[in-house]
PDB file of C-alpha atoms in Angstrom:
ATOM      1  CA  SER B 125      17.772  22.769 -54.916  1.00 63.00           C
ATOM      2  CA  ASN B 126      15.870  24.900 -52.431  1.00 86.00           C
ATOM      3  CA  ALA B 127      16.994  26.985 -49.469  1.00 89.00           C
ATOM      4  CA  MET B 128      16.044  24.281 -46.940  1.00 87.00           C
ATOM      5  CA  THR B 129      18.104  21.672 -48.787  1.00 92.00           C
ATOM      6  CA  ASP B 130      21.077  24.033 -49.068  1.00 95.00           C
ATOM      7  CA  ALA B 131      20.869  24.844 -45.356  1.00 97.00           C
ATOM      8  CA  ALA B 132      20.658  21.113 -44.555  1.00 97.00           C
ATOM      9  CA  ILE B 133      23.773  20.378 -46.655  1.00 97.00           C
ATOM     10  CA  ALA B 134      25.603  23.231 -44.913  1.00 98.00           C
ATOM     11  CA  GLU B 135      24.712  21.697 -41.519  1.00 98.00           C
ATOM     12  CA  LYS B 136      25.895  18.285 -42.744  1.00 98.00           C
ATOM     13  CA  ASP B 137      29.235  19.808 -43.810  1.00 98.00           C
ATOM     14  CA  LEU B 138      29.641  21.383 -40.359  1.00 98.00           C
ATOM     15  CA  GLY B 139      28.803  17.990 -38.856  1.00 98.00           C
ATOM     16  CA  ASN B 140      31.427  16.308 -41.024  1.00 98.00           C
ATOM     17  CA  ALA B 141      34.053  18.837 -39.944  1.00 98.00           C
ATOM     18  CA  ALA B 142      33.223  18.246 -36.268  1.00 98.00           C
ATOM     19  CA  TYR B 143      33.269  14.468 -36.841  1.00 98.00           C
ATOM     20  CA  LYS B 144      36.743  14.646 -38.389  1.00 98.00           C
ATOM     21  CA  GLN B 145      37.927  16.522 -35.280  1.00 98.00           C
ATOM     22  CA  LYS B 146      36.289  13.843 -33.125  1.00 98.00           C
ATOM     23  CA  ASP B 147      33.945  16.446 -31.621  1.00 98.00           C
ATOM     24  CA  PHE B 148      31.076  13.978 -31.647  1.00 98.00           C
ATOM     25  CA  GLU B 149      28.706  16.054 -29.538  1.00 98.00           C
ATOM     26  CA  LYS B 150      28.958  18.938 -31.998  1.00 98.00           C
ATOM     27  CA  ALA B 151      28.637  16.544 -34.954  1.00 98.00           C
ATOM     28  CA  HIS B 152      25.313  15.259 -33.563  1.00 98.00           C
ATOM     29  CA  VAL B 153      24.002  18.815 -33.148  1.00 98.00           C
ATOM     30  CA  HIS B 154      24.703  19.612 -36.803  1.00 98.00           C
ATOM     31  CA  TYR B 155      23.398  16.298 -38.167  1.00 98.00           C
ATOM     32  CA  ASP B 156      20.219  16.692 -36.089  1.00 98.00           C
ATOM     33  CA  LYS B 157      19.763  20.150 -37.569  1.00 98.00           C
ATOM     34  CA  ALA B 158      20.320  18.747 -41.078  1.00 98.00           C
ATOM     35  CA  ILE B 159      17.666  16.052 -40.448  1.00 98.00           C
ATOM     36  CA  GLU B 160      15.270  18.691 -39.129  1.00 97.00           C
ATOM     37  CA  LEU B 161      15.732  20.785 -42.307  1.00 97.00           C
ATOM     38  CA  ASP B 162      15.604  17.815 -44.701  1.00 96.00           C
ATOM     39  CA  PRO B 163      14.358  14.553 -43.157  1.00 97.00           C
ATOM     40  CA  SER B 164      14.406  12.799 -46.550  1.00 97.00           C
ATOM     41  CA  ASN B 165      18.195  12.604 -46.950  1.00 97.00           C
ATOM     42  CA  ILE B 166      19.608   9.144 -46.096  1.00 98.00           C
ATOM     43  CA  THR B 167      23.135  10.541 -45.709  1.00 98.00           C
ATOM     44  CA  PHE B 168      22.271  12.505 -42.564  1.00 98.00           C
ATOM     45  CA  TYR B 169      21.059   9.319 -40.813  1.00 98.00           C
ATOM     46  CA  ASN B 170      24.094   7.391 -42.052  1.00 98.00           C
ATOM     47  CA  ASN B 171      26.342  10.126 -40.672  1.00 98.00           C
ATOM     48  CA  LYS B 172      24.648  10.122 -37.270  1.00 98.00           C
ATOM     49  CA  ALA B 173      24.987   6.326 -37.181  1.00 98.00           C
ATOM     50  CA  ALA B 174      28.713   6.754 -37.855  1.00 98.00           C
ATOM     51  CA  VAL B 175      29.050   9.141 -34.897  1.00 98.00           C
ATOM     52  CA  TYR B 176      27.256   6.696 -32.596  1.00 98.00           C
ATOM     53  CA  PHE B 177      29.549   3.934 -33.856  1.00 98.00           C
ATOM     54  CA  GLU B 178      32.628   5.995 -32.973  1.00 98.00           C
ATOM     55  CA  GLU B 179      31.115   6.703 -29.543  1.00 98.00           C
ATOM     56  CA  LYS B 180      30.608   2.929 -29.107  1.00 98.00           C
ATOM     57  CA  LYS B 181      26.867   3.572 -28.659  1.00 98.00           C
ATOM     58  CA  PHE B 182      26.003   0.549 -30.752  1.00 98.00           C
ATOM     59  CA  ALA B 183      22.260   0.331 -30.022  1.00 98.00           C
ATOM     60  CA  GLU B 184      21.792   3.948 -31.162  1.00 98.00           C
ATOM     61  CA  CYS B 185      24.022   3.257 -34.154  1.00 98.00           C
ATOM     62  CA  VAL B 186      21.804   0.360 -35.276  1.00 98.00           C
ATOM     63  CA  GLN B 187      18.674   2.430 -34.676  1.00 98.00           C
ATOM     64  CA  PHE B 188      19.931   5.121 -37.062  1.00 98.00           C
ATOM     65  CA  CYS B 189      21.085   2.534 -39.593  1.00 98.00           C
ATOM     66  CA  GLU B 190      17.534   1.140 -39.600  1.00 98.00           C
ATOM     67  CA  LYS B 191      16.150   4.666 -39.974  1.00 98.00           C
ATOM     68  CA  ALA B 192      18.583   5.293 -42.854  1.00 98.00           C
ATOM     69  CA  VAL B 193      17.386   2.134 -44.624  1.00 98.00           C
ATOM     70  CA  GLU B 194      13.749   3.146 -44.132  1.00 98.00           C
ATOM     71  CA  VAL B 195      14.309   6.696 -45.440  1.00 98.00           C
ATOM     72  CA  GLY B 196      16.481   5.355 -48.256  1.00 98.00           C
ATOM     73  CA  ARG B 197      13.747   2.961 -49.381  1.00 97.00           C
ATOM     74  CA  GLU B 198      11.062   5.671 -49.232  1.00 97.00           C
ATOM     75  CA  THR B 199      13.151   8.081 -51.297  1.00 97.00           C
ATOM     76  CA  ARG B 200      14.668   5.471 -53.651  1.00 97.00           C
ATOM     77  CA  ALA B 201      18.145   6.478 -52.502  1.00 97.00           C
ATOM     78  CA  ASP B 202      21.273   5.080 -54.138  1.00 97.00           C
ATOM     79  CA  TYR B 203      21.470   1.390 -53.238  1.00 97.00           C
ATOM     80  CA  LYS B 204      25.113   1.872 -52.190  1.00 97.00           C
ATOM     81  CA  LEU B 205      23.960   4.252 -49.424  1.00 98.00           C
ATOM     82  CA  ILE B 206      21.388   1.700 -48.252  1.00 98.00           C
ATOM     83  CA  ALA B 207      24.070  -1.022 -48.354  1.00 98.00           C
ATOM     84  CA  LYS B 208      26.363   1.222 -46.296  1.00 98.00           C
ATOM     85  CA  ALA B 209      23.731   1.600 -43.562  1.00 98.00           C
ATOM     86  CA  MET B 210      23.233  -2.180 -43.471  1.00 98.00           C
ATOM     87  CA  SER B 211      26.933  -2.980 -43.274  1.00 98.00           C
ATOM     88  CA  ARG B 212      27.401  -0.403 -40.496  1.00 98.00           C
ATOM     89  CA  ALA B 213      24.618  -2.103 -38.509  1.00 98.00           C
ATOM     90  CA  GLY B 214      26.487  -5.363 -39.105  1.00 98.00           C
ATOM     91  CA  ASN B 215      29.697  -3.792 -37.815  1.00 98.00           C
ATOM     92  CA  ALA B 216      27.856  -2.597 -34.703  1.00 98.00           C
ATOM     93  CA  PHE B 217      26.626  -6.131 -33.980  1.00 98.00           C
ATOM     94  CA  GLN B 218      30.102  -7.506 -34.652  1.00 98.00           C
ATOM     95  CA  LYS B 219      31.557  -5.075 -32.098  1.00 98.00           C
ATOM     96  CA  GLN B 220      29.031  -6.466 -29.587  1.00 97.00           C
ATOM     97  CA  ASN B 221      30.114 -10.017 -30.479  1.00 97.00           C
ATOM     98  CA  ASP B 222      26.687 -10.841 -31.911  1.00 97.00           C
ATOM     99  CA  LEU B 223      28.122 -12.524 -34.970  1.00 96.00           C
ATOM    100  CA  SER B 224      24.920 -14.133 -36.217  1.00 96.00           C
ATOM    101  CA  LEU B 225      23.114 -10.777 -36.388  1.00 97.00           C
ATOM    102  CA  ALA B 226      26.238  -9.165 -37.833  1.00 98.00           C
ATOM    103  CA  VAL B 227      26.331 -11.721 -40.654  1.00 97.00           C
ATOM    104  CA  GLN B 228      22.582 -11.270 -41.296  1.00 98.00           C
ATOM    105  CA  TRP B 229      23.074  -7.525 -41.778  1.00 98.00           C
ATOM    106  CA  PHE B 230      26.170  -8.084 -43.929  1.00 98.00           C
ATOM    107  CA  HIS B 231      24.167 -10.406 -46.196  1.00 98.00           C
ATOM    108  CA  ARG B 232      21.386  -7.829 -46.452  1.00 98.00           C
ATOM    109  CA  SER B 233      24.015  -5.249 -47.389  1.00 98.00           C
ATOM    110  CA  LEU B 234      25.511  -7.537 -50.047  1.00 98.00           C
ATOM    111  CA  SER B 235      22.082  -8.100 -51.580  1.00 97.00           C
ATOM    112  CA  GLU B 236      21.906  -4.318 -52.150  1.00 97.00           C
ATOM    113  CA  PHE B 237      25.484  -3.931 -53.362  1.00 97.00           C
ATOM    114  CA  ARG B 238      28.204  -6.565 -53.720  1.00 97.00           C
ATOM    115  CA  ASP B 239      31.125  -4.829 -52.085  1.00 97.00           C
ATOM    116  CA  PRO B 240      34.146  -7.133 -52.668  1.00 96.00           C
ATOM    117  CA  GLU B 241      35.701  -6.150 -49.322  1.00 97.00           C
ATOM    118  CA  LEU B 242      32.530  -7.113 -47.468  1.00 98.00           C
ATOM    119  CA  VAL B 243      32.301 -10.412 -49.400  1.00 97.00           C
ATOM    120  CA  LYS B 244      35.775 -11.291 -48.066  1.00 97.00           C
ATOM    121  CA  LYS B 245      34.889 -10.218 -44.545  1.00 96.00           C
ATOM    122  CA  VAL B 246      31.721 -12.353 -44.467  1.00 97.00           C
ATOM    123  CA  LYS B 247      33.611 -15.401 -45.763  1.00 96.00           C
ATOM    124  CA  GLU B 248      36.105 -14.973 -42.913  1.00 95.00           C
ATOM    125  CA  LEU B 249      33.343 -14.598 -40.315  1.00 93.00           C
ATOM    126  CA  GLU B 250      31.479 -17.646 -41.568  1.00 92.00           C
ATOM    127  CA  LYS B 251      34.511 -19.908 -41.180  1.00 88.00           C
TER     128      LYS B 251
END
């Protein structure tokens, strides 16, 4: 690993600590810094999406989920991390009562990784 990567991971860890304390503003600052230092890490985009989700800023959440998927594809990231971004986008649409888009994203997520919990959830939603 190089110094930039290490610094990016350190920023992510600070972001995670802020997120756990529900200091979302501070979490964003650290995740933004992490992205600036290492724009190729899907986790930083996933983490920012999570903060937006908690803030109920669902459009921004989806935007960062899409960015996470894009970066994940480019860098051949772990398919579970790509699936996570897709299911979070689905959750954001579900929160906005857009169930058809939610289900679309959940299916995309399941095609990356068959999470048994998500399989159950989608079956419920499709009833």
